[in-house]
CSV table of C-alpha atoms and ligand atoms in Angstrom, one decimal:
chain,number,residue,atom,x,y,z
A,1,MET,CA,-72.1,-174.7,28.8
A,2,LYS,CA,-70.0,-177.8,28.0
A,3,THR,CA,-67.1,-178.8,30.1
A,4,PHE,CA,-63.6,-179.0,28.6
A,5,ASP,CA,-63.8,-182.8,28.8
A,6,GLU,CA,-67.1,-182.9,27.0
A,7,ILE,CA,-65.6,-180.7,24.3
A,8,LEU,CA,-62.5,-182.9,24.0
A,9,SER,CA,-64.6,-186.0,23.6
A,10,LEU,CA,-66.6,-184.3,20.9
A,11,VAL,CA,-63.5,-183.2,19.1
A,12,GLY,CA,-61.9,-186.7,19.5
A,13,LYS,CA,-64.9,-188.4,17.9
A,14,ALA,CA,-65.0,-185.9,15.0
A,15,VAL,CA,-61.3,-186.4,14.3
A,16,GLU,CA,-61.8,-190.1,14.2
A,17,GLN,CA,-64.6,-189.6,11.6
A,18,LEU,CA,-62.4,-187.7,9.2
A,19,ASP,CA,-62.3,-189.7,6.0
A,20,TRP,CA,-58.8,-190.6,4.8
A,21,SER,CA,-59.8,-193.7,2.8
A,22,ARG,CA,-58.3,-192.5,-0.5
A,23,LYS,CA,-55.2,-194.0,-2.1
A,24,PRO,CA,-52.2,-194.3,-2.3
A,25,GLU,CA,-51.6,-195.6,1.2
A,26,GLY,CA,-48.2,-194.1,1.3
A,27,LEU,CA,-49.8,-190.7,1.2
A,28,TYR,CA,-52.7,-191.3,3.6
A,29,ASP,CA,-51.3,-193.8,6.1
A,30,PRO,CA,-49.0,-191.3,7.8
A,31,ILE,CA,-51.9,-188.9,8.3
A,32,VAL,CA,-54.1,-191.5,9.9
A,33,TYR,CA,-51.2,-192.7,12.0
A,34,THR,CA,-50.4,-189.1,13.3
A,35,LEU,CA,-54.0,-188.2,14.0
A,36,ARG,CA,-54.7,-191.5,15.8
A,37,LEU,CA,-51.8,-190.8,18.2
A,38,GLY,CA,-53.9,-188.0,19.5
A,39,GLY,CA,-52.1,-185.3,21.3
A,40,LYS,CA,-53.9,-182.8,23.5
A,41,ARG,CA,-56.2,-181.6,20.7
A,42,LEU,CA,-55.9,-178.1,22.2
A,43,ARG,CA,-56.5,-176.0,19.2
A,44,PRO,CA,-59.9,-177.4,18.1
A,45,ALA,CA,-61.0,-177.4,21.7
A,46,LEU,CA,-60.1,-173.7,21.9
A,47,THR,CA,-62.2,-172.9,18.8
A,48,ILE,CA,-65.2,-174.7,20.3
A,49,MET,CA,-64.8,-173.2,23.7
A,50,ALA,CA,-64.6,-169.7,22.3
A,51,CYS,CA,-67.6,-170.3,20.1
A,52,GLU,CA,-69.6,-171.4,23.1
A,53,MET,CA,-68.4,-168.6,25.3
A,54,PHE,CA,-69.9,-166.1,22.8
A,55,ASP,CA,-73.2,-168.1,22.6
A,56,GLY,CA,-72.5,-169.5,19.1
A,57,ASP,CA,-73.7,-172.7,17.6
A,58,ILE,CA,-70.7,-175.0,18.0
A,59,ARG,CA,-71.9,-177.3,15.2
A,60,LEU,CA,-70.9,-174.4,12.8
A,61,ALA,CA,-67.4,-174.3,14.3
A,62,LEU,CA,-66.6,-178.0,14.3
A,63,LYS,CA,-65.2,-178.4,10.8
A,64,PRO,CA,-63.0,-175.3,11.0
A,65,ALA,CA,-61.8,-176.5,14.4
A,66,LEU,CA,-60.9,-179.8,12.9
A,67,GLY,CA,-59.1,-177.9,10.1
A,68,LEU,CA,-56.9,-176.3,12.7
A,69,GLU,CA,-56.0,-179.6,14.3
A,70,VAL,CA,-55.1,-181.1,10.9
A,71,PHE,CA,-53.0,-177.9,10.2
A,72,HIS,CA,-51.3,-178.3,13.6
A,73,ASN,CA,-50.4,-181.9,12.8
A,74,PHE,CA,-49.1,-180.9,9.4
A,75,THR,CA,-46.7,-178.5,11.1
A,76,LEU,CA,-45.5,-181.3,13.4
A,77,LEU,CA,-44.7,-183.6,10.4
A,78,HIS,CA,-42.5,-180.9,8.9
A,79,ASP,CA,-41.2,-179.7,12.3
A,80,ASP,CA,-39.9,-183.1,13.2
A,81,ILE,CA,-37.8,-183.2,10.0
A,82,MET,CA,-36.4,-179.8,10.8
A,83,ASP,CA,-35.7,-180.7,14.4
A,84,LYS,CA,-34.4,-184.2,13.6
A,85,ALA,CA,-36.9,-185.6,16.1
A,86,ASP,CA,-37.4,-189.3,16.2
A,87,ILE,CA,-40.2,-189.6,18.7
A,88,ARG,CA,-43.5,-187.8,19.2
A,89,ARG,CA,-46.5,-188.8,21.2
A,90,GLY,CA,-44.4,-191.7,22.4
A,91,GLN,CA,-44.0,-193.2,18.9
A,92,SER,CA,-41.7,-192.9,15.9
A,93,THR,CA,-42.2,-189.8,13.9
A,94,VAL,CA,-43.4,-190.0,10.3
A,95,HIS,CA,-40.0,-189.2,8.7
A,96,VAL,CA,-38.5,-192.0,10.7
A,97,LYS,CA,-41.3,-194.6,10.3
A,98,TRP,CA,-41.7,-193.8,6.6
A,99,SER,CA,-39.3,-191.2,5.2
A,100,SER,CA,-38.7,-187.5,5.0
A,101,ASN,CA,-40.3,-187.5,1.6
A,102,HIS,CA,-43.4,-189.1,3.1
A,103,ALA,CA,-43.5,-186.5,5.9
A,104,VAL,CA,-43.2,-183.7,3.4
A,105,LEU,CA,-45.9,-184.8,1.0
A,106,SER,CA,-48.4,-186.1,3.6
A,107,GLY,CA,-47.8,-182.8,5.5
A,108,ASP,CA,-48.5,-180.8,2.3
A,109,LEU,CA,-51.8,-182.7,1.8
A,110,MET,CA,-52.8,-182.1,5.4
A,111,GLN,CA,-52.4,-178.4,4.8
A,112,ILE,CA,-54.7,-178.7,1.8
A,113,TYR,CA,-57.3,-180.6,4.0
A,114,ALA,CA,-57.0,-177.9,6.6
A,115,TYR,CA,-58.1,-175.3,4.0
A,116,MET,CA,-60.9,-177.6,2.9
A,117,LEU,CA,-62.2,-178.0,6.4
A,118,ILE,CA,-61.8,-174.3,7.4
A,119,SER,CA,-63.7,-173.4,4.2
A,120,GLU,CA,-66.7,-175.0,5.7
A,121,ALA,CA,-67.1,-172.1,8.0
A,122,PRO,CA,-70.5,-170.3,7.6
A,123,ALA,CA,-70.7,-168.2,4.5
A,124,THR,CA,-71.5,-165.1,6.6
A,125,ASN,CA,-67.9,-164.8,7.9
A,126,LEU,CA,-66.0,-167.1,5.6
A,127,LYS,CA,-63.8,-164.4,4.2
A,128,GLN,CA,-62.8,-163.2,7.7
A,129,VAL,CA,-62.1,-166.8,8.8
A,130,LEU,CA,-60.0,-167.6,5.8
A,131,ASP,CA,-58.0,-164.4,6.0
A,132,LEU,CA,-57.3,-165.0,9.7
A,133,PHE,CA,-56.1,-168.5,9.0
A,134,SER,CA,-53.9,-167.5,6.0
A,135,GLU,CA,-52.2,-164.8,8.0
A,136,THR,CA,-51.7,-167.2,10.9
A,137,ALA,CA,-50.3,-170.0,8.6
A,138,ARG,CA,-47.9,-167.4,7.1
A,139,GLU,CA,-46.7,-166.3,10.5
A,140,VAL,CA,-46.1,-169.9,11.6
A,141,CYS,CA,-43.8,-170.4,8.7
A,142,GLU,CA,-42.0,-167.2,9.6
A,143,GLY,CA,-41.6,-168.4,13.2
A,144,GLN,CA,-40.3,-171.7,12.1
A,145,GLN,CA,-37.6,-170.0,9.9
A,146,TYR,CA,-36.5,-167.8,12.8
A,147,ASP,CA,-36.3,-170.9,15.0
A,148,MET,CA,-33.9,-172.5,12.6
A,149,ASP,CA,-32.0,-169.3,11.9
A,150,PHE,CA,-31.4,-169.0,15.7
A,151,GLU,CA,-29.9,-172.5,15.9
A,152,ILE,CA,-26.8,-171.3,14.1
A,153,ARG,CA,-26.6,-167.8,15.6
A,154,SER,CA,-24.6,-167.3,18.7
A,155,GLU,CA,-26.4,-164.2,20.0
A,156,VAL,CA,-30.2,-164.2,20.3
A,157,ALA,CA,-31.9,-161.6,22.5
A,158,PRO,CA,-34.7,-162.7,24.8
A,159,GLU,CA,-37.1,-160.4,22.9
A,160,GLU,CA,-36.2,-162.1,19.6
A,161,TYR,CA,-36.9,-165.5,21.1
A,162,LEU,CA,-40.3,-164.2,22.4
A,163,GLU,CA,-41.2,-162.9,19.0
A,164,MET,CA,-40.1,-166.2,17.4
A,165,ILE,CA,-42.4,-168.2,19.7
A,166,ARG,CA,-45.2,-165.8,19.2
A,167,LEU,CA,-45.0,-166.6,15.5
A,168,LYS,CA,-44.3,-170.3,15.5
A,169,THR,CA,-46.8,-171.2,18.3
A,170,ALA,CA,-48.9,-168.5,19.9
A,171,VAL,CA,-50.6,-167.2,16.8
A,172,LEU,CA,-52.2,-170.5,16.1
A,173,LEU,CA,-53.8,-170.6,19.6
A,174,GLY,CA,-54.9,-167.0,19.1
A,175,CYS,CA,-56.3,-167.9,15.7
A,176,ALA,CA,-58.2,-170.9,17.1
A,177,LEU,CA,-59.9,-168.8,19.7
A,178,LYS,CA,-60.6,-165.9,17.4
A,179,MET,CA,-62.1,-168.2,14.8
A,180,GLY,CA,-64.5,-169.6,17.3
A,181,ALA,CA,-65.4,-166.1,18.4
A,182,LEU,CA,-66.0,-164.9,14.7
A,183,ILE,CA,-68.2,-167.9,13.9
A,184,ALA,CA,-70.2,-167.1,17.0
A,185,GLY,CA,-70.7,-163.6,15.8
A,186,ALA,CA,-68.8,-161.9,18.7
A,187,LYS,CA,-68.0,-158.2,18.6
A,188,MET,CA,-64.7,-157.5,16.9
A,189,GLN,CA,-63.3,-156.0,20.1
A,190,ASP,CA,-64.0,-159.2,22.0
A,191,ALA,CA,-62.7,-161.4,19.1
A,192,ASN,CA,-59.5,-159.4,19.3
A,193,ARG,CA,-59.3,-159.7,23.1
A,194,ILE,CA,-59.7,-163.5,23.0
A,195,TYR,CA,-57.0,-163.5,20.3
A,196,ASP,CA,-54.7,-161.6,22.7
A,197,PHE,CA,-55.5,-164.1,25.4
A,198,GLY,CA,-54.4,-166.8,23.0
A,199,ILE,CA,-51.2,-165.0,22.2
A,200,ASN,CA,-50.2,-164.7,25.8
A,201,LEU,CA,-51.3,-168.2,26.7
A,202,GLY,CA,-49.4,-169.5,23.6
A,203,ILE,CA,-46.2,-167.8,24.7
A,204,ALA,CA,-46.6,-169.4,28.1
A,205,PHE,CA,-47.4,-172.7,26.5
A,206,GLN,CA,-44.2,-172.7,24.4
A,207,LEU,CA,-42.1,-171.7,27.4
A,208,LYS,CA,-43.5,-174.7,29.2
A,209,ASP,CA,-42.8,-176.9,26.2
A,210,ASP,CA,-39.2,-175.7,26.3
A,211,LEU,CA,-39.0,-176.5,30.0
A,212,LEU,CA,-40.5,-179.9,29.5
A,213,ASP,CA,-37.9,-180.6,26.7
A,214,VAL,CA,-35.2,-180.4,29.4
A,215,PHE,CA,-36.8,-181.2,32.7
A,216,GLY,CA,-39.8,-183.3,31.6
A,217,ASN,CA,-40.3,-187.1,31.6
A,218,GLU,CA,-40.0,-188.8,28.3
A,219,LYS,CA,-43.0,-191.2,29.1
A,220,THR,CA,-45.5,-188.4,29.7
A,221,PHE,CA,-44.0,-185.8,27.3
A,222,GLY,CA,-43.8,-188.3,24.5
A,223,LYS,CA,-40.8,-186.5,22.9
A,224,LYS,CA,-37.1,-187.0,23.4
A,225,ILE,CA,-35.8,-185.1,26.5
A,226,GLY,CA,-32.9,-182.9,25.4
A,227,GLY,CA,-33.9,-182.6,21.8
A,228,ASP,CA,-33.7,-178.8,21.9
A,229,ILE,CA,-30.2,-179.0,23.5
A,230,LEU,CA,-29.0,-181.3,20.7
A,231,CYS,CA,-30.2,-178.8,18.1
A,232,ASN,CA,-28.7,-175.8,19.9
A,233,LYS,CA,-32.2,-174.3,20.0
A,234,LYS,CA,-32.0,-170.8,21.4
A,235,THR,CA,-34.6,-171.4,24.1
A,236,PHE,CA,-35.2,-169.0,26.9
A,237,LEU,CA,-33.1,-171.4,29.0
A,238,LEU,CA,-30.1,-171.3,26.7
A,239,ILE,CA,-30.3,-167.6,26.0
A,240,HIS,CA,-30.1,-166.8,29.7
A,241,ALA,CA,-27.4,-169.4,30.3
A,242,LEU,CA,-25.3,-167.8,27.6
A,243,LYS,CA,-25.3,-164.5,29.5
A,244,ALA,CA,-23.6,-166.1,32.5
A,245,ASP,CA,-19.9,-166.5,33.0
A,246,VAL,CA,-20.0,-170.2,32.0
A,247,ARG,CA,-20.5,-168.9,28.4
A,248,ASN,CA,-17.1,-170.4,27.3
A,249,GLU,CA,-18.0,-173.8,28.7
A,250,LEU,CA,-21.4,-173.8,27.0
A,251,ASP,CA,-19.9,-172.6,23.7
A,252,VAL,CA,-17.6,-175.7,23.7
A,253,TRP,CA,-20.7,-177.9,23.9
A,254,LEU,CA,-22.6,-175.9,21.3
A,255,GLN,CA,-19.7,-176.1,18.8
A,256,ASN,CA,-18.7,-179.7,19.4
A,257,ALA,CA,-20.5,-181.5,16.6
A,258,ASP,CA,-18.8,-184.8,17.6
A,259,ALA,CA,-20.0,-184.8,21.2
A,260,GLU,CA,-22.0,-187.9,22.4
A,261,PRO,CA,-25.6,-186.8,22.4
A,262,GLU,CA,-26.2,-188.0,26.0
A,263,ASP,CA,-23.0,-186.3,27.2
A,264,LYS,CA,-24.1,-183.0,25.7
A,265,ILE,CA,-27.6,-183.2,27.2
A,266,ALA,CA,-26.2,-184.1,30.6
A,267,ALA,CA,-23.6,-181.3,30.6
A,268,VAL,CA,-25.9,-178.5,29.3
A,269,THR,CA,-28.7,-179.6,31.7
A,270,SER,CA,-26.2,-179.5,34.6
A,271,LEU,CA,-25.2,-176.0,33.6
A,272,TYR,CA,-28.8,-175.0,33.5
A,273,ASN,CA,-29.3,-176.3,37.0
A,274,GLN,CA,-26.2,-174.6,38.3
A,275,LEU,CA,-27.3,-171.3,36.9
A,276,GLY,CA,-30.9,-171.5,38.0
A,277,VAL,CA,-32.2,-170.6,34.5
A,278,ARG,CA,-35.2,-172.9,35.0
A,279,LYS,CA,-36.7,-170.3,37.5
A,280,ILE,CA,-36.2,-167.5,35.0
A,281,CYS,CA,-38.1,-169.5,32.4
A,282,GLU,CA,-40.9,-170.4,34.9
A,283,ASP,CA,-41.2,-166.8,36.0
A,284,ALA,CA,-41.6,-165.6,32.4
A,285,MET,CA,-44.1,-168.4,31.7
A,286,LEU,CA,-46.2,-167.3,34.8
A,287,SER,CA,-46.0,-163.6,33.7
A,288,TYR,CA,-47.4,-164.5,30.3
A,289,TYR,CA,-50.0,-166.7,31.9
A,290,GLU,CA,-51.1,-163.7,34.1
A,291,LYS,CA,-51.3,-161.4,31.1
A,292,ALA,CA,-53.5,-164.0,29.4
A,293,ILE,CA,-55.8,-164.1,32.4
A,294,ALA,CA,-56.0,-160.3,32.4
A,295,ASN,CA,-57.0,-160.4,28.7
A,296,LEU,CA,-59.7,-163.0,29.5
A,297,GLU,CA,-61.1,-160.8,32.3
A,298,ASN,CA,-61.5,-157.9,29.8
A,299,ILE,CA,-63.8,-159.8,27.5
A,300,GLY,CA,-67.4,-158.6,27.7
A,301,VAL,CA,-69.2,-161.8,28.7
A,302,GLU,CA,-70.4,-163.1,32.1
A,303,ALA,CA,-67.6,-164.5,34.3
A,304,HIS,CA,-69.2,-168.0,34.5
A,305,LYS,CA,-68.8,-168.4,30.7
A,306,LYS,CA,-65.1,-167.8,30.9
A,307,GLN,CA,-64.6,-170.4,33.6
A,308,GLU,CA,-63.7,-173.4,31.4
A,309,LEU,CA,-61.1,-171.4,29.5
A,310,ARG,CA,-59.6,-170.1,32.7
A,311,LYS,CA,-59.4,-173.6,34.2
A,312,LEU,CA,-57.8,-174.9,31.0
A,313,ALA,CA,-55.2,-172.1,31.0
A,314,GLU,CA,-54.2,-173.0,34.5
A,315,LYS,CA,-54.1,-176.7,33.7
A,316,LEU,CA,-51.7,-176.1,30.8
A,317,MET,CA,-49.2,-174.3,33.1
A,318,HIS,CA,-49.0,-177.5,35.2
A,319,ARG,CA,-49.0,-180.0,32.4
A,320,ASN,CA,-46.4,-182.7,31.9
A,321,ASP,CA,-47.3,-183.7,28.3
B,401,LIG,C1,-46.6,-179.2,20.0
B,401,LIG,O1,-47.9,-178.8,20.3
B,401,LIG,C2,-45.9,-178.0,19.3
B,401,LIG,C3,-45.8,-176.8,20.2
B,401,LIG,C4,-46.4,-175.7,19.8
B,401,LIG,C5,-45.1,-176.9,21.4
B,401,LIG,P1,-48.7,-179.6,21.4
B,401,LIG,O2,-48.0,-179.7,22.7
B,401,LIG,O3,-50.1,-179.1,21.4
B,401,LIG,O4,-48.7,-181.1,20.7
B,401,LIG,P2,-49.9,-182.2,20.8
B,401,LIG,O5,-50.8,-181.9,19.7
B,401,LIG,O6,-50.5,-182.2,22.1
B,401,LIG,O7,-49.1,-183.5,20.5
B,402,LIG,C1,-43.3,-176.0,17.9
B,402,LIG,O1,-42.0,-175.9,18.2
B,402,LIG,C2,-43.7,-175.1,16.7
B,402,LIG,C3,-44.4,-175.8,15.6
B,402,LIG,C4,-44.4,-177.1,15.4
B,402,LIG,C5,-44.9,-175.0,14.5
B,402,LIG,P1,-41.3,-177.2,18.8
B,402,LIG,O2,-40.3,-177.7,17.8
B,402,LIG,O3,-40.7,-176.8,20.1
B,402,LIG,O4,-42.4,-178.3,18.9
B,402,LIG,P2,-42.2,-179.8,19.4
B,402,LIG,O5,-41.5,-179.7,20.8
B,402,LIG,O6,-41.3,-180.4,18.4
B,402,LIG,O7,-43.5,-180.3,19.6
B,403,LIG,MG1,-39.4,-176.9,16.1
B,404,LIG,MG1,-39.9,-179.7,17.3
B,405,LIG,MG1,-40.5,-178.3,21.7
């Protein structure tokens, strides 16, 4: 069994070897730039780990795993336009460094490359793999639209938020794991269980991302702290804060388009601190993490083969990036 670090190094080398040497530069440079900035490379690592857990040949899973990383990075190029985000991975985002048109078109091409790479899955389960990916990609778009719809809605229920993050984030983690399982020839029941592990882990992962967006450190997180507050993102934090009796005070900040960004971030963060919504969000995160661990325990392989995934899940709950 490979360790998580060994898998990351394998994935990192394979990402570097992707060939983007075609022209025009304006189309390919943003792709090379984005992929070189790295990121956690979580999704391809999950595919390889799942494949290995079910005794598969990880060489067969490598191209599809890379396809998922390229797809993920495509979503980030477009997401940063939607979220008006200027920094990611500690550097300027593509729409700022080049332009929104560049981010749109390079993103579109990355989605095409994602399909090209995923189509290299073994012929024996190619149809299953492609169907899984297409359904996932569709759901990510649905989640992203809900995310934007919620920015301009004043009432969003916690359940609606959880469904939105299941779609925009968790399904891709579930897909990455299930794809590795399918390529390894795992039983469908186990492939579905590892998918459920990914869904619950993914929900916890997005809750953590939302926490870091407010309480994180810009240097390690690599994104602007307070970005979600500026967009009126209906995160778990904001949804719970809006239930409290400071609702009117919060509404003033949400509706004041002329507020100084730093003033708005400071005021909303201070209300979050006053209300203790951080704890509500952390508790929800831990409860999804525990559900994920229970899903992992139900999978029909020896415990030692689940060890790396279990350790990774725990590490993700304590991350600061
Ligand atoms: C960012 O994903 C988008 C979310 C789903 C929160 P990651 O946190 O995996 O981003 P990178 O790839 O490590 O930069
Ligand atoms: C991530 O949501 C979902 C996708 C990119 C599909 P966020 O908007 O929270 O991700 P970051 O924080 O910009 O990475
Ligand atoms: Mg977003
Ligand atoms: Mg974003
Ligand atoms: Mg975020």
